[in-house]
Every structure is written in structure tokens, then in C-alpha cells.
Short mmCIF file of C-alpha atoms in Angstrom, two decimals:
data_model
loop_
_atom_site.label_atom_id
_atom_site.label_comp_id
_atom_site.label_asym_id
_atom_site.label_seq_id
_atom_site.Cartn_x
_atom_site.Cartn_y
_atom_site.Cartn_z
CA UNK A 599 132.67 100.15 85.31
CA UNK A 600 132.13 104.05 85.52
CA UNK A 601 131.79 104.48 89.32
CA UNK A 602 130.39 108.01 88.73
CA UNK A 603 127.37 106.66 86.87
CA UNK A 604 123.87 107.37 88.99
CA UNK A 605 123.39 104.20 90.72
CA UNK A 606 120.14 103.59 89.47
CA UNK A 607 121.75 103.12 85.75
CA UNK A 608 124.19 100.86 86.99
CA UNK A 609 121.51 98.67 88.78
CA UNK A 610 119.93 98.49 85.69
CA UNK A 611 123.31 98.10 83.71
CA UNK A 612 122.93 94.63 86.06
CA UNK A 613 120.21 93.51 85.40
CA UNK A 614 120.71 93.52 81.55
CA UNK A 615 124.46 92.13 81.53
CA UNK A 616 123.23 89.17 84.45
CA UNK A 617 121.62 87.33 81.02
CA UNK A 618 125.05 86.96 79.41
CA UNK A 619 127.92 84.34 79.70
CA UNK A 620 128.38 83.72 83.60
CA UNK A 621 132.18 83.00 83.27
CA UNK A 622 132.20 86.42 81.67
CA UNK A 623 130.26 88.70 83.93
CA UNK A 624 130.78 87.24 87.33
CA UNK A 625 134.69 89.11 87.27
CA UNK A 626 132.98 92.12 87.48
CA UNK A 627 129.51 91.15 89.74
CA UNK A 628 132.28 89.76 92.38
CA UNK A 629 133.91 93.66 92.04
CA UNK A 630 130.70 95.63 92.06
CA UNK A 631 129.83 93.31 95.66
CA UNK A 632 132.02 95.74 97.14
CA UNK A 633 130.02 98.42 95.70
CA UNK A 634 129.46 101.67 98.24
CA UNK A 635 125.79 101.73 97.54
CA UNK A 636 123.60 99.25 98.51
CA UNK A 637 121.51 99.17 95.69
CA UNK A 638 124.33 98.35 94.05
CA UNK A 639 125.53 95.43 95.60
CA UNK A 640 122.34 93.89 96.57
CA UNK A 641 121.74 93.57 92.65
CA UNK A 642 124.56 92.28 92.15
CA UNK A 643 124.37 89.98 94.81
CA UNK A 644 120.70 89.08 93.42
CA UNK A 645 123.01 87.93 90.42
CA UNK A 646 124.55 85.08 91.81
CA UNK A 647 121.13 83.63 93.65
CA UNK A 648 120.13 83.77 89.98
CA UNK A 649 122.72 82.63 87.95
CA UNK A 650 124.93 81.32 90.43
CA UNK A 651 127.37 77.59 89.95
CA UNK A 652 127.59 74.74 92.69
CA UNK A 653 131.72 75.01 92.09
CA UNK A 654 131.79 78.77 93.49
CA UNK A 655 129.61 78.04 96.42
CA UNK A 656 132.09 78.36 98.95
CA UNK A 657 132.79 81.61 97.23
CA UNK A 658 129.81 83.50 97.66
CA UNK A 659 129.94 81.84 101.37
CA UNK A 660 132.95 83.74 101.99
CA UNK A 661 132.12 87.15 100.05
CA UNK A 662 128.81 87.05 102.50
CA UNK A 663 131.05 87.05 105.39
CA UNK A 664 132.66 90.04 104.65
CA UNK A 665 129.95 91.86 102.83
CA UNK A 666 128.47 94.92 105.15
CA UNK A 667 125.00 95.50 103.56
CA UNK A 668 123.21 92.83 105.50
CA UNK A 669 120.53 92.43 102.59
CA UNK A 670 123.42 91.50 100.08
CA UNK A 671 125.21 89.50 102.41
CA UNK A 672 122.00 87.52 103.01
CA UNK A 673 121.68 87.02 99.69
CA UNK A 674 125.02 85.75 99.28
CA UNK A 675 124.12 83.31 102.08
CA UNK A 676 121.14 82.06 99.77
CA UNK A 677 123.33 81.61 96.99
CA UNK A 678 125.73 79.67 99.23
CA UNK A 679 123.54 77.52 100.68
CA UNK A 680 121.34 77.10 97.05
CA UNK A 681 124.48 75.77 95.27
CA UNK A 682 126.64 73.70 98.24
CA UNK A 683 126.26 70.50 98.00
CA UNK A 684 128.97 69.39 100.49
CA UNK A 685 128.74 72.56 103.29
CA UNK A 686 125.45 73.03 103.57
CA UNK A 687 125.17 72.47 107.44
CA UNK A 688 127.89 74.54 107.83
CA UNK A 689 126.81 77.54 106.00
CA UNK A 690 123.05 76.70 107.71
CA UNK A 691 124.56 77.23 111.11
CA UNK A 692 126.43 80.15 110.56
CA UNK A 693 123.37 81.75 109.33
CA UNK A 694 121.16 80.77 112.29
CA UNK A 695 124.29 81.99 115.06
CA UNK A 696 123.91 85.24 113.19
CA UNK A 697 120.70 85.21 113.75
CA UNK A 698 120.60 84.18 117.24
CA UNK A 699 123.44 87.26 118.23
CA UNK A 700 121.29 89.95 115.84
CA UNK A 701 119.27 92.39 117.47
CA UNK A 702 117.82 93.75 114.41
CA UNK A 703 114.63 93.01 113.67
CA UNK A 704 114.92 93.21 109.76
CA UNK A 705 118.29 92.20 109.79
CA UNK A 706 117.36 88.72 110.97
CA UNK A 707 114.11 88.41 108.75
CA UNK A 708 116.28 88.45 105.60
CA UNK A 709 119.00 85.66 107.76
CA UNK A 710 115.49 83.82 107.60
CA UNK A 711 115.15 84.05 103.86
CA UNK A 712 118.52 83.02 103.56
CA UNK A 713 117.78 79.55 105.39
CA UNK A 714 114.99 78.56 102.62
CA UNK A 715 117.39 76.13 100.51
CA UNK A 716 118.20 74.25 103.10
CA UNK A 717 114.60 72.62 103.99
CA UNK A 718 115.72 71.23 107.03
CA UNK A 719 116.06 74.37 108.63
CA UNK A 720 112.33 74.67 108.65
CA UNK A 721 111.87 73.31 112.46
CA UNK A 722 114.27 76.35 113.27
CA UNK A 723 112.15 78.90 111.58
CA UNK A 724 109.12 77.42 112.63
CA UNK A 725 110.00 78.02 116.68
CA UNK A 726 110.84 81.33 115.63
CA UNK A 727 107.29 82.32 114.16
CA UNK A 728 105.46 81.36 117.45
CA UNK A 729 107.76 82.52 119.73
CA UNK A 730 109.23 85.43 118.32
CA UNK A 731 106.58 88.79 119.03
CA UNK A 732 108.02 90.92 116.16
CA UNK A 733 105.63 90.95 113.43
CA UNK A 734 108.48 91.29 110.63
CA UNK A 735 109.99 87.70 111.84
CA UNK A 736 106.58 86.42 112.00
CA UNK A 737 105.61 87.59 109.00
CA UNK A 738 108.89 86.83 107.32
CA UNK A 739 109.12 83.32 108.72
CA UNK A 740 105.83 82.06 107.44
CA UNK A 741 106.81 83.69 103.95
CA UNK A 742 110.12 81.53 103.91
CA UNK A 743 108.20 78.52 104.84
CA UNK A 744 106.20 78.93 101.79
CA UNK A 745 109.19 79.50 99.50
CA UNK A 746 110.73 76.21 101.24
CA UNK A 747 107.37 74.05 100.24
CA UNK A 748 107.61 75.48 96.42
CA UNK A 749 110.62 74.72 96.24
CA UNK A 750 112.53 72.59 93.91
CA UNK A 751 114.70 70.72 97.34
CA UNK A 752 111.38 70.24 99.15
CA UNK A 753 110.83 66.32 96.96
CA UNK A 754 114.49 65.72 97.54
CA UNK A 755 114.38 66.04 101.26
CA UNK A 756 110.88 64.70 101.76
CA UNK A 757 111.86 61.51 100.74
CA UNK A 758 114.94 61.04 102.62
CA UNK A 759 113.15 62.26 106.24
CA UNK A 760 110.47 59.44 105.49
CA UNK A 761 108.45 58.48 107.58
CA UNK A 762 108.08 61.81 108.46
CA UNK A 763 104.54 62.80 106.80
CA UNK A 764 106.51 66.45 106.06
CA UNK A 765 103.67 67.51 103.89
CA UNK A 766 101.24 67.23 106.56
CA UNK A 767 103.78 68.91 109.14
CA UNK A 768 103.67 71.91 106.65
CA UNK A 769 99.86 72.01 106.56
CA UNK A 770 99.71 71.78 110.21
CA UNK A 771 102.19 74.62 110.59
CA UNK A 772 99.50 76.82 107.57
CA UNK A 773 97.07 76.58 110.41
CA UNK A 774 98.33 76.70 113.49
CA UNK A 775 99.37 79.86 112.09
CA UNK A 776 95.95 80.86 110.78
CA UNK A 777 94.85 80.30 114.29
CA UNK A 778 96.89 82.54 115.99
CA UNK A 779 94.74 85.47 114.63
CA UNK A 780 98.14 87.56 113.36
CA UNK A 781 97.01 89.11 110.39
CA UNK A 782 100.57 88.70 108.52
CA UNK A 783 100.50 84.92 109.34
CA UNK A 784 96.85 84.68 108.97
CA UNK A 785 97.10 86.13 104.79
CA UNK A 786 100.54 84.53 103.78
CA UNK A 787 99.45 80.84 105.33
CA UNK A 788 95.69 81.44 104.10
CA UNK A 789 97.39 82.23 100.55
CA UNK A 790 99.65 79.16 100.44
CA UNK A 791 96.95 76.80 101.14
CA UNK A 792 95.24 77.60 97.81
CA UNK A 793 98.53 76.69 96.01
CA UNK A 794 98.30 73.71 93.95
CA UNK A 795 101.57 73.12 94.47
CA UNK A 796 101.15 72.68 98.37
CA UNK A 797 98.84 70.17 97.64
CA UNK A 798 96.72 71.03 101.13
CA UNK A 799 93.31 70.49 100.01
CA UNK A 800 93.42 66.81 101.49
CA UNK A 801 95.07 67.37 104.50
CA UNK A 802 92.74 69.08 106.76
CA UNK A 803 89.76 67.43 108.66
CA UNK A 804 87.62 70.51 107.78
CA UNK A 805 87.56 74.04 107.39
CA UNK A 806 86.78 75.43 111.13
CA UNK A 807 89.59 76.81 111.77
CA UNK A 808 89.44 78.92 108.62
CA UNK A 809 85.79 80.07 110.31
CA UNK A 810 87.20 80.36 112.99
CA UNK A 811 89.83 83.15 111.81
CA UNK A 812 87.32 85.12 109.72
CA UNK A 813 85.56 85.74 113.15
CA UNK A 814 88.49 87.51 114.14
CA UNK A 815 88.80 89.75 111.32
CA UNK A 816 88.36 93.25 111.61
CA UNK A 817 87.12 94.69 108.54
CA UNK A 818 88.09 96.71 106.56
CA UNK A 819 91.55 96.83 107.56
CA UNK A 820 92.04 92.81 107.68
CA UNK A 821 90.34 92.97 104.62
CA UNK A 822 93.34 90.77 102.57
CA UNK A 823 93.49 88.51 105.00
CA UNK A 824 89.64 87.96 105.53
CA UNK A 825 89.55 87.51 101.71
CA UNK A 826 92.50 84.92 101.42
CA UNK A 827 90.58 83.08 103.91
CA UNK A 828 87.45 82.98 101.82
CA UNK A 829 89.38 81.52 99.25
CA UNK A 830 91.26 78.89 101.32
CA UNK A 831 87.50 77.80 102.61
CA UNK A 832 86.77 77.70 99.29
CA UNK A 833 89.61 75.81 97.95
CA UNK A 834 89.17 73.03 100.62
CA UNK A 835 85.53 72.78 100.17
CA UNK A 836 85.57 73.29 96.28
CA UNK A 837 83.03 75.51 96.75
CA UNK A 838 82.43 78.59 95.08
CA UNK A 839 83.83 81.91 96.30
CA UNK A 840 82.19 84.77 97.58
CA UNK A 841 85.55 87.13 98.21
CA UNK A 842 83.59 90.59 98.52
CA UNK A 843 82.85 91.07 102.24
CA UNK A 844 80.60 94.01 103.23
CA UNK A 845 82.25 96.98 105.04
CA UNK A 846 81.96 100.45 104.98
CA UNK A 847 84.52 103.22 103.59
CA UNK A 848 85.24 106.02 104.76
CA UNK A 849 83.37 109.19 104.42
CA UNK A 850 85.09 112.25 103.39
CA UNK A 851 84.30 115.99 104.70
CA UNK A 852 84.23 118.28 102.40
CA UNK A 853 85.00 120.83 104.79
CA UNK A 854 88.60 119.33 105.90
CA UNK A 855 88.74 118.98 102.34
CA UNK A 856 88.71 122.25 101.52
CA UNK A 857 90.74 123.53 104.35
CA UNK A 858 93.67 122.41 103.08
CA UNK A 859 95.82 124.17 100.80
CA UNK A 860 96.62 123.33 97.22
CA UNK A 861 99.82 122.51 97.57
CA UNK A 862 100.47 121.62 101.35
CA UNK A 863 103.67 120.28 102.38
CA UNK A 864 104.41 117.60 104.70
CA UNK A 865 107.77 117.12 106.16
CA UNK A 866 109.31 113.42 106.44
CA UNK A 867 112.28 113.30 109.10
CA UNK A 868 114.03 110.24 109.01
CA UNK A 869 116.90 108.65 110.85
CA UNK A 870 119.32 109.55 107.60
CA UNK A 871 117.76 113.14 107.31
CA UNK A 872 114.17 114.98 106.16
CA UNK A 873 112.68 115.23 102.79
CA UNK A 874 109.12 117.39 101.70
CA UNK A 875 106.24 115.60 99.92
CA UNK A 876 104.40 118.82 98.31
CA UNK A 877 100.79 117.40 98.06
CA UNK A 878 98.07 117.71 95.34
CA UNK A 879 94.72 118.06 96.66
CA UNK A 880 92.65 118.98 93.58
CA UNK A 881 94.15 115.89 91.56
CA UNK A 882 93.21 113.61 94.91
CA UNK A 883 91.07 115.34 97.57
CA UNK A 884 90.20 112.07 98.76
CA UNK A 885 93.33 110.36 98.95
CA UNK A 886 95.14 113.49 100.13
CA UNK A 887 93.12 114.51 102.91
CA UNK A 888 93.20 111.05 103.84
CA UNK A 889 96.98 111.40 104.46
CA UNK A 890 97.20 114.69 106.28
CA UNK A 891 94.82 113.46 108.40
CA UNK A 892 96.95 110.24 109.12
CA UNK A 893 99.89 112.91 109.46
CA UNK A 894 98.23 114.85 111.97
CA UNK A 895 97.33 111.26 113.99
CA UNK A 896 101.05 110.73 114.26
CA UNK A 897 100.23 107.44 112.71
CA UNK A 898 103.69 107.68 110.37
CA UNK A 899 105.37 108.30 113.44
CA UNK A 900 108.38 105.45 114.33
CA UNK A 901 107.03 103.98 111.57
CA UNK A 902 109.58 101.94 109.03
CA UNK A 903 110.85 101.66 105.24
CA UNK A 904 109.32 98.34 105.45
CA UNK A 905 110.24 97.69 101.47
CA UNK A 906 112.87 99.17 98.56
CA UNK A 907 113.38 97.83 95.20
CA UNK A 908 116.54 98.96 93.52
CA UNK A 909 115.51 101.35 90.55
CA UNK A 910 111.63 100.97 91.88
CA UNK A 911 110.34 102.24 95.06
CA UNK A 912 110.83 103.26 99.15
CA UNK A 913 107.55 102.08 100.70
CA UNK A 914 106.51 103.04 104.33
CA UNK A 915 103.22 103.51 106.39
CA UNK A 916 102.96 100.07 108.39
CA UNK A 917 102.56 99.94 111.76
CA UNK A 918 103.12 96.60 111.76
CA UNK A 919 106.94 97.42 110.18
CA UNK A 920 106.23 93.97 107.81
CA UNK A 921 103.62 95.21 105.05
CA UNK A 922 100.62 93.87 107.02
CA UNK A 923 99.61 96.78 108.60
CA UNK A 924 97.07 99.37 107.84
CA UNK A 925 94.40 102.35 109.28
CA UNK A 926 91.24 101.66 110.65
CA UNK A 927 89.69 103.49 107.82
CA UNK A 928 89.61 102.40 103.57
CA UNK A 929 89.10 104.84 100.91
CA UNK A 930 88.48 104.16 96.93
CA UNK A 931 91.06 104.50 95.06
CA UNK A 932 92.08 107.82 92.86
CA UNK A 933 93.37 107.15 89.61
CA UNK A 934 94.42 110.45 87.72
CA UNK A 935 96.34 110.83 84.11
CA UNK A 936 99.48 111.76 86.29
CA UNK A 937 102.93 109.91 85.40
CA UNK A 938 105.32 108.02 87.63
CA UNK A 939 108.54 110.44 87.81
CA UNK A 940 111.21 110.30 90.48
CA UNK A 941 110.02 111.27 93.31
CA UNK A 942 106.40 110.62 92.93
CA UNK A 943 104.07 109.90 95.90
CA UNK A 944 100.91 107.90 95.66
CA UNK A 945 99.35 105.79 98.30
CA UNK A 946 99.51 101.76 98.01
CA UNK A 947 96.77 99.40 97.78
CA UNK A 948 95.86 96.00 98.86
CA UNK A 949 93.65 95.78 95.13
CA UNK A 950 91.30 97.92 93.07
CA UNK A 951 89.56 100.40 95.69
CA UNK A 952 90.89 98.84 98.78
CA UNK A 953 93.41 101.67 99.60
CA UNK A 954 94.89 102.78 103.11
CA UNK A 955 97.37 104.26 105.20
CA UNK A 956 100.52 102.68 103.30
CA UNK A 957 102.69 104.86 100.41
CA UNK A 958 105.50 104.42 98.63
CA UNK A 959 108.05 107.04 96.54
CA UNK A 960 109.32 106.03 93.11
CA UNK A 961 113.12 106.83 92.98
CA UNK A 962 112.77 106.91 89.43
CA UNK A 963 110.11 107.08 86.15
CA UNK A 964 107.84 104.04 86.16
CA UNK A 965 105.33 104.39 83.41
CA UNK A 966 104.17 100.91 83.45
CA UNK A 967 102.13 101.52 86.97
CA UNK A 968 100.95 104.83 85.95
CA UNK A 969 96.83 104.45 86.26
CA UNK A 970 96.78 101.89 88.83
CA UNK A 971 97.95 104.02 92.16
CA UNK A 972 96.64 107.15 93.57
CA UNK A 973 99.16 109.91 93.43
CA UNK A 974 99.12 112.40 96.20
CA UNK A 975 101.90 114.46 95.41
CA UNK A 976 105.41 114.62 94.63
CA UNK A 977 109.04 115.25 96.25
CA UNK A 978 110.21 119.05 96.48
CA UNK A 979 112.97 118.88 98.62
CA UNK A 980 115.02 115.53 99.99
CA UNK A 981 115.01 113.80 97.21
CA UNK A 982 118.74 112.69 97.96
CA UNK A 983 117.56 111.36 101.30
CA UNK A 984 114.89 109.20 99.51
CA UNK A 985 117.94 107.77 97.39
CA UNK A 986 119.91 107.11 100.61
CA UNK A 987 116.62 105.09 102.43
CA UNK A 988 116.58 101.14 102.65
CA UNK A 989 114.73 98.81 104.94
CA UNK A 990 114.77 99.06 108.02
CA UNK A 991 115.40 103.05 107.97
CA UNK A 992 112.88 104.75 110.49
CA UNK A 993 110.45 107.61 109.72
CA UNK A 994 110.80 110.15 113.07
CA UNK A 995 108.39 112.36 112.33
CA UNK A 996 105.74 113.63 109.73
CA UNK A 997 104.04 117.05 110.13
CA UNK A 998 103.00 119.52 108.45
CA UNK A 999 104.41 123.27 107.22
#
């Protein structure tokens, strides 16, 4: 209730009180909604997909409608359409005409998520991954597909759209997907084949177009999606896999090594202000002269805050704007004895030693990832405008002073 807390204790203020008596706490999760911050209210709104009732359904439905964070009020939406069970083709078309009038690219991937309870909106969101060219609605779209088959609703509907063989429509849609090459729908549909719970294993003739895929690969930088689809071949065969593909990393120069300085700065501008990332090259030479070189490629350049967890992270560095993207280049990873504090810098990684262009800021201490990332540096100036960044916040320019 003390507005002038920092925002990141009252996040986590949610998250502890969300396990107590619903009649209770929703009073005050319906008043923090309205919360300034979006952190703020997209926990809270997190609370109600959670812990929500079927009787305040049409309650959340109308506190999305007036909600302005669009990743709250999308959440809302799931929570309205999880728990109607009389308006759930109402609340399903509002969500798609929002959709249809957005213009956003982010704002209508997370109107996707919010369609996943109601499993017949899958034919919608299918026509929207093959005909849609933004990566982040591709990429998005398959991922909401997936949630939709592991989902608790997917049994109920399946048997009332009989004869429809919807298992088998789902499987088809895994590899038409896979055979469009895109390396986000290529790794998420490659990934949900080798759940049990999709039970695909049966439904496909043979693995070809899985061979065919790999084929298309680039390595290294489609190396997660080369190696999901060894495992998918695997899966379907019940073969053995072999998941470590040959490719070469990237060869550091010790001379651009040691030409830059100890503690070089690199300014961020964004589209809600600058911050400065003051770099440690003896603690990471490899990892950090990785980065100024991507710096001085313009390769962070228009690129996005493609993810932020309240109390967590701001992550950034994809092309692609949906997590898929990466350099050309892979280095091994850099694990030092340094701690996660606010403001930390280290670059992201697709596993042990596969690391590349991607890297993310913690907005506050995180000891329990400390040894796993490569830390490059830390913020010195800006750190307010690293609070302030969500998805779908643009980085203008990176460069060096």
C-alpha cells in the first residue's frame, strides 16, 4: 500500500501475498491494476491468470478494457477468457478486432497469447503465422499454439470438434512450420514435437522434412534450432541423439583485444533516453571485445527490448526483435566470480559455450545466476532509464566514448 516503495519491492510484495486467501488479496490486486508502473500492474495482473475465479470473469474482461499497459491488459484478457464459461466468444473476438486494428508489432503478439484458452481460436492464429512477415508474430504465434496443445481445454474441445482429427491438424501445422525454414518457427515447432504430451511421434509419415530443415541451417548461429531438430529426428525415429554439430567459433585477436581500454564505455540511446554500460575487459576479453566489435557493426542499432521480467532483467540484441536472432559469429562462454547487482551486464546464451550477440541488464541483485553468464560490465550512468525500459522499447544507437 506504500506507493513510494521502489517498485521492484512491491512486485515482489506480489508475488508473496498472491499465495494467500484470494477473497482477501484481490481488493487490493484490482487497486494496484491501476498502478503507474508497469511492472507493477503486469504482476498484478499475472495474479489473476494465476489465481483467478470463473464468477469474476467478466471482471477482469472489463478491467482489460480500460487497462493502458497493453501487456497487463493482455493478461487480463487471458484471465477473462481462462475463467468465462458463458462469454468466451465474445471476449475471443474482441481480442482478435484488437488485433486486427493494432499496428504494433509486440502489442499484437501478446493479443495472441491472450487467445490460447480459447482453443478454437487456433485457425485464427494459425493464418497469422504464415501470412504475417514479422518475426515476433511468427514466432509468438507458433509459441501460443504450443501452450494451446498443453493445455488443460485442448481434451475438452477435441472431443466436441470430432471428427476433426485436431491432433493431427496440430502436427501438420509443427511442420509446415518447420518447413518454412524461419528459424523462430523452425526451434519452437521442432521443440514441441519432442513433447510427450503432443503425442506427435505417430503422426508423421517420416522424418524428411526434419532433413530437410537441417539443410537449411546455418551454423553456428541456427545452432538451437539445428539442435532441436536433431532431437525431433530423434524422437520420431527413437533413435539415439547426436545434438553436437561441428562448427567453428570465433577467433579472437589479441591485438583488438588489447586496444581497448580497461574500462571503455559504450553509450545505449533509447527511445525513453541513454544509459552507459562501463565495460570490463580484463574480467572478459573475449566476451567484451566481442561486443564492441558488434557496437562498432551497428548491429544493436534499431534493435528492440525484445524481453523484461519484473524484478529480473531488460534483454536486447535480436535482430530478429523475437529472441531468435543472433551474429554470424559464437564465442565460449566467460564465467568469472563476479555477482549479479543492479545494473549488471553480461551477454546471454543459447547453453553452455554457445554465446552471441544477445545481452541482458539485471534491474536488480540475482545471485542465483551468478556463474552461469558472462559479465561484460556494469551500468554507470542511466540506470533510471533501464528501470523505465519494457518490450517493445527501441535501442537508437550504441557507440562508443
Amino acid at each position: 500500500n506504500d506507493t513510494s516503495n521502489d517498485y521492484r519491492l512491491i512486485t515482489c510484495a506480489i508475488k508473496s501475498i498472491s499465495k494467500y486467501n484470494y477473497a482477501e488479496i484481490s481488493p487490493l490486486m484490482y487497486r494496484t491494476l491501476n498502478s503507474d508502473n508497469f511492472n507493477i500492474s503486469e504482476q498484478a495482473s499475472e495474479f489473476f491468470v494465476n489465481f483467478g475465479k470463473p464468477e469474476e470473469a467478466e471482471k477482469y474482461f472489463e478491467k482489460a478494457q480500460k487497462n493502458k499497459n497493453f501487456q497487463a491488459k493482455s493478461k487480463l484478457l487471458y484471465a477473462a477468457l481462462k475463467f468465462s464459461i458463458s462469454k468466451k466468444k465474445e471476449i475471443s473476438e474482441y481480442i482478435i478486432s484488437n488485433y486486427k486494428t493494432g499496428n504494433n508489432s509486440y502489442v499484437k503478439a501478446s493479443l495472441l497469447k491472450a487467445m490460447v484458452p480459447d482453443i478454437s481460436n487456433y485457425k485464427f492464429i494459425e493464418k497469422e503465422i504464415f501470412t504475417d512477415n514479422s518475426p515476433i508474430i511468427k514466432t509468438t504465434g507458433i509459441e501460443s499454439l504450443v501452450s494451446m496443445r498443453l493445455s488443460r481445454n485442448y481434451e475438452l474441445f477435441k472431443h466436441k470438434t470430432k471428427p476433426e482429427n485436431l491432433d493431427l491438424i496440430f502436427a501438420e501445422i509443427f511442420k509446415t512450420a518447420i518447413l518454412t525454414g524461419d528459424v523462430g518457427l523452425v526451434t519452437v515447432s521442432a521443440k514441441a514435437i519432442c513433447m510427450p504430451f503432443t503425442d506427435c511421434r505417430n503422426l508423421f509419415e517420416n522424418t524428411y522434412f526434419i532433413k530437410q530443415a537441417m539443410t537449411g541451417c546455418i551454423l553456428p548461429q541456427d545452432i538451437e534450432a539445428y539442435t532441436e531438430l536433431v532431437k525431433a529426428e530423434a524422437y520420431i525415429n527413437g533413435t539415439v541423439e547426436n545434438t553436437k554439430p561441428k562448427f567453428k567459433y570465433k577467433s579472437f585477436d589479441l591485438k583488438y583485444i588489447g586496444a581497448i581500454k580497461p574500462e571503455q564505455e559504450v553509450k545505449i540511446t533509447t527511445n525513453k533516453g541513454f544509459f552507459i554500460i562501463k565495460t570490463e575487459i580484463n574480467e572478459a576479453p573475449v566476451s567484451v571485445s566481442s561486443f564492441i566489435e558488434s557496437v562498432n557493426e551497428g548491429f544493436y542499432d534499431k534493435t528492440f527490448i525484445h524481453r523484461q521480467v519484473p524484478g529480473f532483467i531488460v534483454q536486447t540484441g535480436c535482430t530478429r526483435g523475437d529472441g531468435r536472432g543472433s551474429l554470424e559469429r559464437v564465442i565460449h562462454s566467460e564465467i568469472s566470480g563476479g555477482e549479479f547487482e543492479e545494473g549488471t551486464v553480461a551477454l546471454a546464451s543459447a547453453g553452455n559455450d554457445i554465446v552471441s550477440g544477445q545481452w541482458f541488464i539485471t534491474i536488480m541483485p540475482n545471485p542465483y545466476i551468478s556463474g552461469k553468464y558472462s559479465i561484460i560490465g556494469e551500468i554507470s550512468e542511466g540506470m533510471e532509464v533501464v528501470h523505465n525500459l519494457q518490450v517493445g522499447d527501441q535501442i537508437i544507437k550504441a557507440e562508443l566514448l
